DNA sequence: CGGGATCCCCCGCGATACTG
DNA sequence: CAGTATCGCGGGGGATCCCG
């Protein structure tokens, strides 16, 4: 698939072509709140106010924007119940769940390698003069 | 692990706790160029100027910043060869490859669901008045 | 060739106030 | 309760110039 055929890893099926598509997912998933919202919805449907209180730190504006964006992409389903106190529930769609699962892989990677990254940063920030500090 | 024990999906081992760690990975991977650089390096080591020409659109500033950041996290190895024309090679570290592989999962997800997302957006943007448009 | 320094612009995001 | 409208900032990232 690659131009030179140098198969050195599993993460390059077409390089720049796929990266273009990847950008969309990363933009989708890389913003500040989307993943957090999806993680919460992974435990089941939630109301707007539940999400708002659970996340604590998110502004109503950003919560709405995030939910709208996820709904637009077909990852979250919005259900309005027009009662005397209006009620709106949000839930992951099946496709939303598959993305959530995929992101789960990244979570596990983060757990596994967070200490490695932490160590790397310490070494790097230490100046680079002593690249073999005592444990 | 979850507070209520509602095991509804694979993507929530501790919800908010993990999301915190995930943020680091998403910040790492979510910026504009990191993944692209890693994808290129997935085909083998490259020189600075090779990367710069391959990516086309990246400024020297951003390429350097991206590479430095990846190097700091121990994901990319920088090798300086002090010759008459100075030469610097960059390559993925073993851990860098594992992240690259993990991201590969997202790429595949993107390929599989890009049309779904596209359709969802069309329907959503169409107004929401007719939510059952003819195929 | 491989970068650092500097300037500037854009927009993601937060805070606040108001509405159906 | 579930949002919408407006304002403002901070920083990510582009362009450009220069240096070892």
Tab-separated table of C-alpha atoms (C1' of nucleotides) in Angstrom, chain C residues 3-17:
chain	number	residue	atom	x	y	z
C	3	DG	C1'	16.222	24.938	13.268
C	4	DG	C1'	15.228	29.278	17.016
C	5	DA	C1'	12.819	34.027	17.580
C	6	DT	C1'	9.238	37.019	16.779
C	7	DC	C1'	4.711	38.781	15.355
C	8	DC	C1'	-0.023	38.131	14.579
C	9	DC	C1'	-4.406	36.118	13.884
C	10	DC	C1'	-8.091	33.101	14.634
C	11	DC	C1'	-11.366	30.478	17.286
C	12	DG	C1'	-12.209	27.166	21.060
C	13	DC	C1'	-13.696	27.759	25.206
C	14	DG	C1'	-15.189	29.996	29.632
C	15	DA	C1'	-18.409	33.339	32.171
C	16	DT	C1'	-22.464	35.582	32.510
C	17	DA	C1'	-27.210	36.834	31.608
